[in-house]
Each structure stands twice: as structure tokens, then as C-alpha cells.
Coordinates of C-alpha atoms in Angstrom, one line a residue:
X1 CA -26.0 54.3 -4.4
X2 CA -25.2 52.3 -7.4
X3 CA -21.8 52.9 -6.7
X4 CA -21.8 51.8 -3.3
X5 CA -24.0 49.1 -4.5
X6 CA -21.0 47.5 -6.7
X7 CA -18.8 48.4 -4.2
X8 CA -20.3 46.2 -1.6
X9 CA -20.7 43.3 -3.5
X10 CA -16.8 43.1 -5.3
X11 CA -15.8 43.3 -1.3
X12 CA -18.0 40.3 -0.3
X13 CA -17.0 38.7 -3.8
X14 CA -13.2 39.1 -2.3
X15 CA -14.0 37.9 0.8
X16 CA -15.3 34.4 -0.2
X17 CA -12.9 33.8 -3.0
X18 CA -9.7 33.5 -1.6
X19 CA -9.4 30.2 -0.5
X20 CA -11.3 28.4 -3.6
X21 CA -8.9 31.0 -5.7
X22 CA -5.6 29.3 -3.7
X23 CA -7.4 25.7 -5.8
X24 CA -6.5 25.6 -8.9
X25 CA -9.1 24.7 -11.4
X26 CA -11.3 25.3 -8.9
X27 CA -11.4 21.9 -8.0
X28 CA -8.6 19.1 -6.2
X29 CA -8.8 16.1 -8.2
X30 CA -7.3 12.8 -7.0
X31 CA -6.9 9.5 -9.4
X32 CA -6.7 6.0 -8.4
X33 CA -4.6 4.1 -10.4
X34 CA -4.3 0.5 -10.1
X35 CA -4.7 -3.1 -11.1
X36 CA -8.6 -3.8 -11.6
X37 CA -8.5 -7.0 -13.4
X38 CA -5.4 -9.0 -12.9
X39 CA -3.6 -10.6 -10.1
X40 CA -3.7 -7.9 -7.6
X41 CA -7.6 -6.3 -8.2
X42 CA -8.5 -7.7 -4.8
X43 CA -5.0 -6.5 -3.2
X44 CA -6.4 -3.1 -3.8
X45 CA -8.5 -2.8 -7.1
X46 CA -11.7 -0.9 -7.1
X47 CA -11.8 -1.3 -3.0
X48 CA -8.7 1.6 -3.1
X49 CA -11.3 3.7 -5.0
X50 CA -13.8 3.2 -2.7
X51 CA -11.9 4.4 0.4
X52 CA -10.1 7.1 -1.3
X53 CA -14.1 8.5 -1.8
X54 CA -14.7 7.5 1.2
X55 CA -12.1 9.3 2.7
X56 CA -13.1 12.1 0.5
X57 CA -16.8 12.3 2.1
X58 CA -15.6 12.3 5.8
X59 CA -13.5 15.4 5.0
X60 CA -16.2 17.0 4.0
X61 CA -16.3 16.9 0.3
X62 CA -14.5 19.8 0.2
X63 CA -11.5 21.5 1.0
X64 CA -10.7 25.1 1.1
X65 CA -14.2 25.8 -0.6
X66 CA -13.1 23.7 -3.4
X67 CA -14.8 20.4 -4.8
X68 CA -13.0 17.4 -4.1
X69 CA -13.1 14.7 -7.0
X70 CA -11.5 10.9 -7.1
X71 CA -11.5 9.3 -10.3
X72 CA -9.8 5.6 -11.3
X73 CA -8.4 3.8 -14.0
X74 CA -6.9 0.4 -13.9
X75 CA -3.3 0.1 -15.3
X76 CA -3.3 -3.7 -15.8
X77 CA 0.0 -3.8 -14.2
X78 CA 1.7 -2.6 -17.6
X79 CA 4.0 0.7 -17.0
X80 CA 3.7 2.1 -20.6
X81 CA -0.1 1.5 -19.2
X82 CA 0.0 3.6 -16.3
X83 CA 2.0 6.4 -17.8
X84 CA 0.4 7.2 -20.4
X85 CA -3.0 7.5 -18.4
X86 CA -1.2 9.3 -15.8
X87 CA 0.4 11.8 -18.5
X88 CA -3.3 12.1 -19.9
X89 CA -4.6 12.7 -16.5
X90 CA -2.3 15.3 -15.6
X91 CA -2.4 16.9 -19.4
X92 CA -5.6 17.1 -19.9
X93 CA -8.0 16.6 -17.1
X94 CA -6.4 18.5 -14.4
X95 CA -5.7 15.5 -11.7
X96 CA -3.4 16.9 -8.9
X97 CA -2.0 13.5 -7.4
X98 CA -2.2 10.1 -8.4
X99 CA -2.4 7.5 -5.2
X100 CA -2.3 3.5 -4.9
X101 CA -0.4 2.8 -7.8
X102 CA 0.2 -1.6 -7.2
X103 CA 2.8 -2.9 -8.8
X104 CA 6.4 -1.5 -8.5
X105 CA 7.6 -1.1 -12.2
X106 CA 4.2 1.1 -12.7
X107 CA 4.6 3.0 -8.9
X108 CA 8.3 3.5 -10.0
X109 CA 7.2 4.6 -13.6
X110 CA 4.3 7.3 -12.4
X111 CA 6.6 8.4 -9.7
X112 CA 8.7 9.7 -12.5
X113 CA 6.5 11.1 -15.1
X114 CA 5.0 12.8 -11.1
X115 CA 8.4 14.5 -10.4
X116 CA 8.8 16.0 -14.3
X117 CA 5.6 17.2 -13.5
X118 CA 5.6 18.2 -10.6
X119 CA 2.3 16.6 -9.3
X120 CA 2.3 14.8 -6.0
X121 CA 1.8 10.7 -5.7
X122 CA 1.6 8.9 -2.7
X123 CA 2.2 5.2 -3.3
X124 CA 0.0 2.6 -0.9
X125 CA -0.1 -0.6 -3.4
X126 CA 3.8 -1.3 -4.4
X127 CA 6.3 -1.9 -2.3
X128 CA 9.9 -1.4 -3.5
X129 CA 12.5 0.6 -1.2
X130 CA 13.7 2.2 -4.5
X131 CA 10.2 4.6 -4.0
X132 CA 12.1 6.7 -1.2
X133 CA 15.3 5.6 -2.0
X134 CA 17.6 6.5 -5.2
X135 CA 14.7 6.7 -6.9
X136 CA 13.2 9.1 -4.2
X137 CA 11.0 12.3 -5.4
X138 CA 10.6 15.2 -3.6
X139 CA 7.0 14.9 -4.5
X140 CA 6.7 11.3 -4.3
X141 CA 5.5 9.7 -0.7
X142 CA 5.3 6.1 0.3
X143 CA 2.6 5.2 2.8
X144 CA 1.8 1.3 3.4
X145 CA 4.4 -0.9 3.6
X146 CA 7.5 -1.8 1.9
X147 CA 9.6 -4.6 0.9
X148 CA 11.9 -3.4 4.4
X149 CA 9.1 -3.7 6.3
X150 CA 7.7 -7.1 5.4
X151 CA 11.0 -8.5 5.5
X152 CA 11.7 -7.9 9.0
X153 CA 8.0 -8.4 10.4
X154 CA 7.9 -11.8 8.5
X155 CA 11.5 -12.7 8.1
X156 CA 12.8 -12.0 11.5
X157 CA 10.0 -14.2 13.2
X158 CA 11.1 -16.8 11.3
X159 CA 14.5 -16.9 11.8
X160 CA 14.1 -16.4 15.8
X161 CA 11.5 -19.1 15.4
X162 CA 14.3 -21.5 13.9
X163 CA 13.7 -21.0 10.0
X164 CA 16.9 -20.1 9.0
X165 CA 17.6 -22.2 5.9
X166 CA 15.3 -20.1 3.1
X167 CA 14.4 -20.7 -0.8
X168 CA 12.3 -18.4 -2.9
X169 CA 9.7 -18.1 -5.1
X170 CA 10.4 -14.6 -7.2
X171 CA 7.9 -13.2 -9.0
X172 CA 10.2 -11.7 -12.2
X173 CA 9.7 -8.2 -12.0
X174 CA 10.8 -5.2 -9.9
X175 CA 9.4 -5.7 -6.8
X176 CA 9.9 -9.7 -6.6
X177 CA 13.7 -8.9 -6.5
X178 CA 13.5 -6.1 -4.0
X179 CA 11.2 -8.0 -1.7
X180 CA 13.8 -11.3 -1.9
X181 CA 16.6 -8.9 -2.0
X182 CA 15.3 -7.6 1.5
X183 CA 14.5 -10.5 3.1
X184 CA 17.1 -12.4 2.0
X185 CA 19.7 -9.6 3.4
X186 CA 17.7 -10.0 7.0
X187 CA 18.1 -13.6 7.2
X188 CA 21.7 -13.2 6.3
X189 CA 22.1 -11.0 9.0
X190 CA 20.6 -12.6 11.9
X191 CA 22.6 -15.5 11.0
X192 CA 20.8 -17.8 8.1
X193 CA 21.0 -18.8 5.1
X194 CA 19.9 -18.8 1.7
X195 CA 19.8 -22.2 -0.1
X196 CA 18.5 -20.5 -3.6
X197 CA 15.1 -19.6 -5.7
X198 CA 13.7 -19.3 -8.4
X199 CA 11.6 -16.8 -10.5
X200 CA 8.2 -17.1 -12.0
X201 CA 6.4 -14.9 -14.5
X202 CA 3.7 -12.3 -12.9
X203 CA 0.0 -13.8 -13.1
X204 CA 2.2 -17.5 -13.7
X205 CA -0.7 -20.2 -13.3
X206 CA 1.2 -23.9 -12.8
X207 CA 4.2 -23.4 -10.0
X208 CA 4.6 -27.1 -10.3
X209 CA 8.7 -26.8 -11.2
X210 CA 9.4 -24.4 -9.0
X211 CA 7.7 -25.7 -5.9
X212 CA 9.1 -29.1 -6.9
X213 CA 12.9 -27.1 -6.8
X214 CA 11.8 -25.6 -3.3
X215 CA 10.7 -28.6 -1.5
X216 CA 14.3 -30.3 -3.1
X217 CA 16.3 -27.6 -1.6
X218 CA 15.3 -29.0 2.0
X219 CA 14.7 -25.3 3.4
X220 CA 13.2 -25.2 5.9
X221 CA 11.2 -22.0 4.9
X222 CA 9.6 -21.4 1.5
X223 CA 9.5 -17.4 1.1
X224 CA 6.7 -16.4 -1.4
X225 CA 8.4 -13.1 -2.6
X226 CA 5.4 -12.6 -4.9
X227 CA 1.5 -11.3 -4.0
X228 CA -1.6 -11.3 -4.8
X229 CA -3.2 -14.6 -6.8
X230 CA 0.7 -15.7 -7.3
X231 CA 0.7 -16.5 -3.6
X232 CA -2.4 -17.8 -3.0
X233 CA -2.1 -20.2 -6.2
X234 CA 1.7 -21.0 -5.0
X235 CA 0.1 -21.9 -1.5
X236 CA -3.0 -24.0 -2.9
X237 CA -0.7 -26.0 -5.0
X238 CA 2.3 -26.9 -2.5
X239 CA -0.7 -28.6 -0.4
X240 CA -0.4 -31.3 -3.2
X241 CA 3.2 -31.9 -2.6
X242 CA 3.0 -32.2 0.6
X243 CA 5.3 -29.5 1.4
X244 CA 4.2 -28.6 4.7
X245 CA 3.2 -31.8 5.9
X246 CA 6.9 -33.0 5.3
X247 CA 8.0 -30.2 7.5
X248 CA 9.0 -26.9 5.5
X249 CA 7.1 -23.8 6.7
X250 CA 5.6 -21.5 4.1
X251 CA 6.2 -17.3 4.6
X252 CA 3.8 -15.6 2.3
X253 CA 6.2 -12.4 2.1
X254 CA 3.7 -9.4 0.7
X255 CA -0.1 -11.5 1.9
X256 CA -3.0 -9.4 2.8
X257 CA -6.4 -10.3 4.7
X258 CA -7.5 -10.1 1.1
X259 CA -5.7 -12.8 0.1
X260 CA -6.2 -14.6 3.0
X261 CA -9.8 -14.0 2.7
X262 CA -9.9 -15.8 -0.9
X263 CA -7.6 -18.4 -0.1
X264 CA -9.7 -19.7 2.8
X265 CA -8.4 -20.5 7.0
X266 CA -8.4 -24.4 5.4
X267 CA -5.3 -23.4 3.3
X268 CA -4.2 -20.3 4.6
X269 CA -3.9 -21.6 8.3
X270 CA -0.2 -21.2 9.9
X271 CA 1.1 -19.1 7.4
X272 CA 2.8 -16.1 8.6
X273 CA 2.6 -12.2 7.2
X274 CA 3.0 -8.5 8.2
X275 CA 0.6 -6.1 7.4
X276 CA 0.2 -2.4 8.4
X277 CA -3.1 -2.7 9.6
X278 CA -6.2 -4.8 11.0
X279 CA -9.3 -4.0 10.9
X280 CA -9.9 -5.9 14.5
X281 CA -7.2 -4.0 16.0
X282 CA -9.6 -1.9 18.5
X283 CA -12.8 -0.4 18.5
X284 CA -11.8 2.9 16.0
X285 CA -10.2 0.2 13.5
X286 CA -13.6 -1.8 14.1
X287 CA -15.8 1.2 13.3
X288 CA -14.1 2.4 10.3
X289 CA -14.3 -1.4 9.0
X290 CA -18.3 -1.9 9.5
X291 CA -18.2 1.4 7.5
X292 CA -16.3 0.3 4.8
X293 CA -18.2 -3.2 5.0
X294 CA -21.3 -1.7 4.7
X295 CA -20.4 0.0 0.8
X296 CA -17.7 -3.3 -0.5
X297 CA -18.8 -6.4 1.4
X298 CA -15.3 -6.8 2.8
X299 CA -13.5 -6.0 5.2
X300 CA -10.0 -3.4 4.4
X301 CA -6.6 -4.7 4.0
X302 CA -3.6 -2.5 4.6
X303 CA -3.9 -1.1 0.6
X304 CA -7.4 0.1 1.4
X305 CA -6.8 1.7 4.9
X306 CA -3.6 3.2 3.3
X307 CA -5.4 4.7 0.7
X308 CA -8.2 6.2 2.8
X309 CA -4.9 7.3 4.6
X310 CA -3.3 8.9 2.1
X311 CA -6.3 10.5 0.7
X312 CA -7.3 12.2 4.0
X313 CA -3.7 13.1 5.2
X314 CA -3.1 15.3 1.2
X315 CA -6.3 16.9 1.7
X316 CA -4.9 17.8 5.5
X317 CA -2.0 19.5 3.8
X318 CA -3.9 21.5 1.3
X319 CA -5.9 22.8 3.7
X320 CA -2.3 23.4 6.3
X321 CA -1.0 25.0 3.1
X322 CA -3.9 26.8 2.1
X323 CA -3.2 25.7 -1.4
X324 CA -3.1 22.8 -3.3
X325 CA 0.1 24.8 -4.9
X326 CA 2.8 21.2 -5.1
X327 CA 5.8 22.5 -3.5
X328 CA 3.5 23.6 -0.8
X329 CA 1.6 20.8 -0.3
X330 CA 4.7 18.5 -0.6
X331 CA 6.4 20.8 2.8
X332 CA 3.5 20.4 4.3
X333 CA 3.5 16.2 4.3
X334 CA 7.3 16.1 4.8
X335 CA 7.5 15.9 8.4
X336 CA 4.0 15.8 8.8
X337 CA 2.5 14.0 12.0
X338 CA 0.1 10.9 11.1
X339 CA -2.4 9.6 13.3
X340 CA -5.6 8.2 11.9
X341 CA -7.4 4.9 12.2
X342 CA -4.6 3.4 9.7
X343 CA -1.5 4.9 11.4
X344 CA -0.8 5.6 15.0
X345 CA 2.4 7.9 15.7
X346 CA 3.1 8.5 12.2
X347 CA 5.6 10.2 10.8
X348 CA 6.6 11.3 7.1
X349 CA 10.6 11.3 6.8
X350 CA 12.1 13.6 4.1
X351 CA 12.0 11.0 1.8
X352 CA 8.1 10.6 1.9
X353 CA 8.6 7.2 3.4
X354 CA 5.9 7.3 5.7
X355 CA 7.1 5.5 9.3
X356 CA 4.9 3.8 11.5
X357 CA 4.3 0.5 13.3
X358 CA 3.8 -2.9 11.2
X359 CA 2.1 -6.1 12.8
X360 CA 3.4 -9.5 12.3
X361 CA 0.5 -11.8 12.0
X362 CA -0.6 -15.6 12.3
X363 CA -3.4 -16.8 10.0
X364 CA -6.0 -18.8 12.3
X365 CA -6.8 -22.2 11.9
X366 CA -10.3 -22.7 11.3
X367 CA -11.2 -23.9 14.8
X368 CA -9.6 -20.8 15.9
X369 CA -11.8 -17.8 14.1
X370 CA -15.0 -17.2 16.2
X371 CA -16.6 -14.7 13.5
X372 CA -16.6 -13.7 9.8
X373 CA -12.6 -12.2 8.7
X374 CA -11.5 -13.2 12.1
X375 CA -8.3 -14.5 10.7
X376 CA -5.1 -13.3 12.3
X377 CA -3.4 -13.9 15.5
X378 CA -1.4 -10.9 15.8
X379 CA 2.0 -11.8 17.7
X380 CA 3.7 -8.8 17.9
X381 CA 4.2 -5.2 16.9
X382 CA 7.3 -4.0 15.0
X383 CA 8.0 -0.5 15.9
X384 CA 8.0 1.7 12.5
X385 CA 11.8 2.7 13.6
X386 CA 12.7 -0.6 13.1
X387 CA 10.6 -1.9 9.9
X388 CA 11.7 0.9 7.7
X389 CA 15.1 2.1 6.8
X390 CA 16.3 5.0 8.2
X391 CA 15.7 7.6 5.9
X392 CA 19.6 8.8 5.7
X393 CA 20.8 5.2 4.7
X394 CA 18.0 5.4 1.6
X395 CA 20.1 6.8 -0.8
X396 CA 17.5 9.0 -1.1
X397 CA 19.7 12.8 -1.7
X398 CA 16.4 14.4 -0.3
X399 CA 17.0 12.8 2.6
X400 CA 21.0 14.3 3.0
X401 CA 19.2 17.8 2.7

């Protein structure tokens, strides 16, 4: 009986342990690795780690039997930063994927030290095309937006709305030259021209000389190739040059409802952006907003929505792949099908650029917004085929294969 006994229970032990056994650790843990105290902690900051645990609880808090864990750590938008935390987090306290990642140079950096390691990162925050492009992983995935994407939302409405003289304010670092590079190669095309720009250091404070060189250059568009506080204090401070009032239009190139949000409808009003998401897009975007409302006192931006996104779509593929083994998981996403309250008719390309559709947006005038973060006008949709580059004119070899 004893026997038996034993017997019984190691065969009810082997039928429960499988799927946590497929885990390892025991456990999935996911880090959230961004800027929490410069320029960009409102682009995505703590709000990322809120609706990656967010995301977390409406799986379930689990996922094949296994404990689901979200931890965070701000990078302070230095790479040597970000990599070594990332190198400590896979080294030595068993993180499986690292997610958000603002800032290029440090999305660009982790990507790497990812793919030696062979731990999966989804990127939501930065935006160079250099993510799934020559510097592609095969376990490195690109969710939000890009610097593609926001030039053809934001730059093509321009120049079919007559802007096609440009000048730029670059911020100095990788993602500033990708995002001019971008847009300045789509306003080429469809016929404009580039009158010059200018660079500006990363968290720069007085934009005095270099809105001075813009408004000289007699473009008639100003593209902010820059984010976070460096727009908004660009934008607050060409109001006392009179930049718009003397005719030039102002493109914030990479702006988010964020953004927008601190910057006010008195200053922000007019200006044009694309974004990947709205939160009063329909009722499901609505929902999910009061929800995440209710635990930050905002409303999401596309960094947040892509990062409860990206969050819920790897836990999808563990559980497709019945492991959380990388190459596994990392088959499973390729090609996988997105369609969630962030992206509709998703799909991820084999370069882990995630396509889907973009929204060019107006910001309100102040007359204009009828309730609290009703700020955009959104004027038209720009289908994900033709925001993104197509994966097999990357330069990404994955994408070859």
C-alpha cells in the first residue's frame, strides 16, 4: 500500500509539473527599463511600468503555472547605464526580456548585449529604424513606432498641405539623426526641400540660437526632430519669437499626448504629430484608458499602450510555445498576429518590426476640447504597410531568410 501510495503521488506530481517545469526559474520575469528622471520620464517613465503590471494582472498573473514578475530601473538615458543593469539583470537575477527601453543609443545598446545573450527585448520607447534594420536581432522586436513611421504620418501631411521648404531642430544623438534622416528623405521625395538644421544637446534648456537660425532660414515648416521636454521647451520658446505668428508652421516630429498634456492646448494648439494610438479612439481604447486612469492619473500615450502591448503579446507566445525557452518564444512572435486594444491587424515581420496602422493627429485649440485629454483631431489613418519599411528593404539579413 505504501508502495502504491508513492506511486500515486510521483504520478500526480508529473502531471502538474510540466508546464511550470517548461519556466525556467520557475518564474518569467520581465524588466522595465527606461528614463525615470530626465527628459523623457513622462514619454514613458514609471507609467511603462505600470501597464507592463497591468498587463501582467489581466493575463492572469501567471502563465503556464508560473509566476509572472515586472521589475524597473531607470537608465537615465546613459547606455553604459542601461547595460550594465541589463547585464546584471540577466546575470544575476534571472530577467527573461527587457521591454521599453526610450532612448535609441540605450534600445540599440540592450538590443545587443540581448542577442549575445540570447534574451528577448521588445523595444516600445525609441525609435530608430536601425532596431530592425542592420542592427536587427533575431530576438530583438520593435513595437510602437519608428522614426519611418512618424516621418510619413507627420511629414507627408505637411508637404500635401504645402510645407515643403523644412529646417530642423536635431537633438545630437542617435535617434535625432535617424528621425531627420527619415523625414528629411520623405520630404525629398514628394518633392520638397530641405533648407538646413541644426543640432542641440539632449535635455538642452535655452533653444534661443537655434530657433533664431530656423525662423532666418524662412521655412516654412520647423521639424522638431527631438522628444520629450526638448520639444515642448522648443515649442514654448518659439512663441516668443513669434515664429508662428509670422507664418512658419511647427511639426513636433516624435510628440505624445504626454507631451501635449504638459505643454498645455494654449501652446500646443495646431501642431501636428503621429502617434500609434489614442485613447479616445472607440469604446475598447476608452475602457482600457479609465483603467489605466484610475492607477496613474493620466491618460496612456502610445509608449504606455505599447508596453501593455508588448507585455501581453510575449506572455501570449510563452504560453503558444509552452516555454519561455528564447528561440521558441522568439518563432512564436515572428509572424505572430496582433490585435489588442493598442494594435488592430497587427503583424510582426521577420525583423520584429511590429506593422500596424499609425494616426496622424491635430492638437485642439482650446475652444475645441469638450473634456479632460480631449486633445487630438485625428485626420487620418496611415495604413501600417505604408508607415513602416518593408521588412526586405531593412537591411535587416533576418529578413532575407
Amino acid at each position: 500500500m505504501k508502495f502504491l501510495a508513492t506511486m500515486t503521488a510521483a504520478l500526480l506530481a508529473a502531471s502538474v509539473l510540466p508546464a511550470a517545469a517548461q519556466v525556467s526559474d520557475g518564474k518569467v520575469k520581465i524588466g522595465i527599463l527606461n528614463d525615470q528622471s530626465g527628459v523623457y520620464a513622462d514619454f514613458g517613465g514609471k507609467w511603462s511600468y505600470e501597464a507592463a503590471k497591468m498587463a501582467v494582472e489581466d493575463f492572469g498573473g501567471k502563465v503556464l503555472d508560473a509566476p509572472v514578475e515586472v521589475i524597473t530601473a531607470d537608465h537615465q538615458n546613459k547606455p553604459d547605464v542601461a547595460s550594465n543593469i541589463a547585464r546584471q539583470w540577466y546575470d544575476t537575477q534571472g530577467v527573461d526580456s527587457i521591454m521599453e527601453l526610450t532612448t535609441s543609443s540605450v534600445a540599440l545598446a540592450v538590443q545587443g548585449l540581448s542577442k549575445e545573450k540570447k534574451k528577448i527585448d521588445i523595444v516600445t520607447g525609441a525609435a530608430t529604424t536601425e532596431l530592425t534594420g542592420k542592427q536587427c536581432s533575431p530576438y530583438g522586436f520593435h513595437w510602437a513606432y519608428d522614426t519611418n513611421a512618424l516621418a510619413v504620418g507627420t511629414g507627408g501631411a505637411l508637404v500635401k498641405a504645402g510645407g515643403d521648404t523644412w529646417f530642423f531642430l536635431t537633438a545630437d544623438y542617435a535617434f535625432g539623426y535617424s528621425l531627420e534622416g527619415q523625414t528629411s528623405k520623405f520630404v525629398l521625395s514628394q518633392g520638397g526641400k530641405v533648407l538646413g538644421a541644426v543640432k542641440h544637446p539632449l535635455g538642452n534648456t535655452d533653444y534661443s540660437s537655434f530657433l533664431l537660425q530656423a525662423q532666418s532660414s524662412g521655412a516654412k515648416v520647423i521639424g522638431f526632430a527631438n522628444a520629450g521636454l526638448d520639444t515642448a521647451n522648443a515649442i514654448k520658446q518659439s512663441a516668443e519669437f513669434g515664429i508662428v505668428a509670422g507664418g512658419q508652421r511647427l511639426a513636433a516630429l516624435l510628440f505624445t499626448l504626454s507631451e501635449v498634456h504638459g505643454l498645455g492646448l494654449e501652446a500646443a494648439q495646431g501642431l501636428s504629430l503621429t502617434e500609434g494610438f489614442y485613447w479616445d479612439r472607440d469604446d475598447e481604447s476608452r475602457k482600457f484608458a479609465e483603467r489605466f486612469f484610475a492607477r496613474t492619473k493620466r491618460m496612456p500615450n502610445m509608449i504606455h499602450a505599447g508596453t501593455y502591448s508588448a507585455v501581453t503579446q510575449y506572455l501570449k507566445a510563452i504560453k503558444q510555445a509552452g516555454t519561455d525557452d528564447t528561440e521558441k518564444v522568439a518563432a512564436a512572435l515572428h509572424g505572430a498576429k496582433v490585435e489588442d486594444v493598442f494594435a488592430r491587424g497587427g503583424t510582426v515581420a521577420k525583423n520584429g518590426r511590429l506593422i500596424y496602422d499609425m494616426y496622424l493627429m491635430e492638437v485642439k485649440k482650446p475652444s475645441e476640447s469638450k473634456k479632460p485629454w480631449d486633445y487630438y483631431k485625428v485626420l487620418a489613418t496611415v495604413p501600417g504597410d505604408q508607415a513602416y519599411i518593408k521588412p526586405e528593404q531593412s537591411g535587416c539579413p533576418l529578413a532575407a531568410q
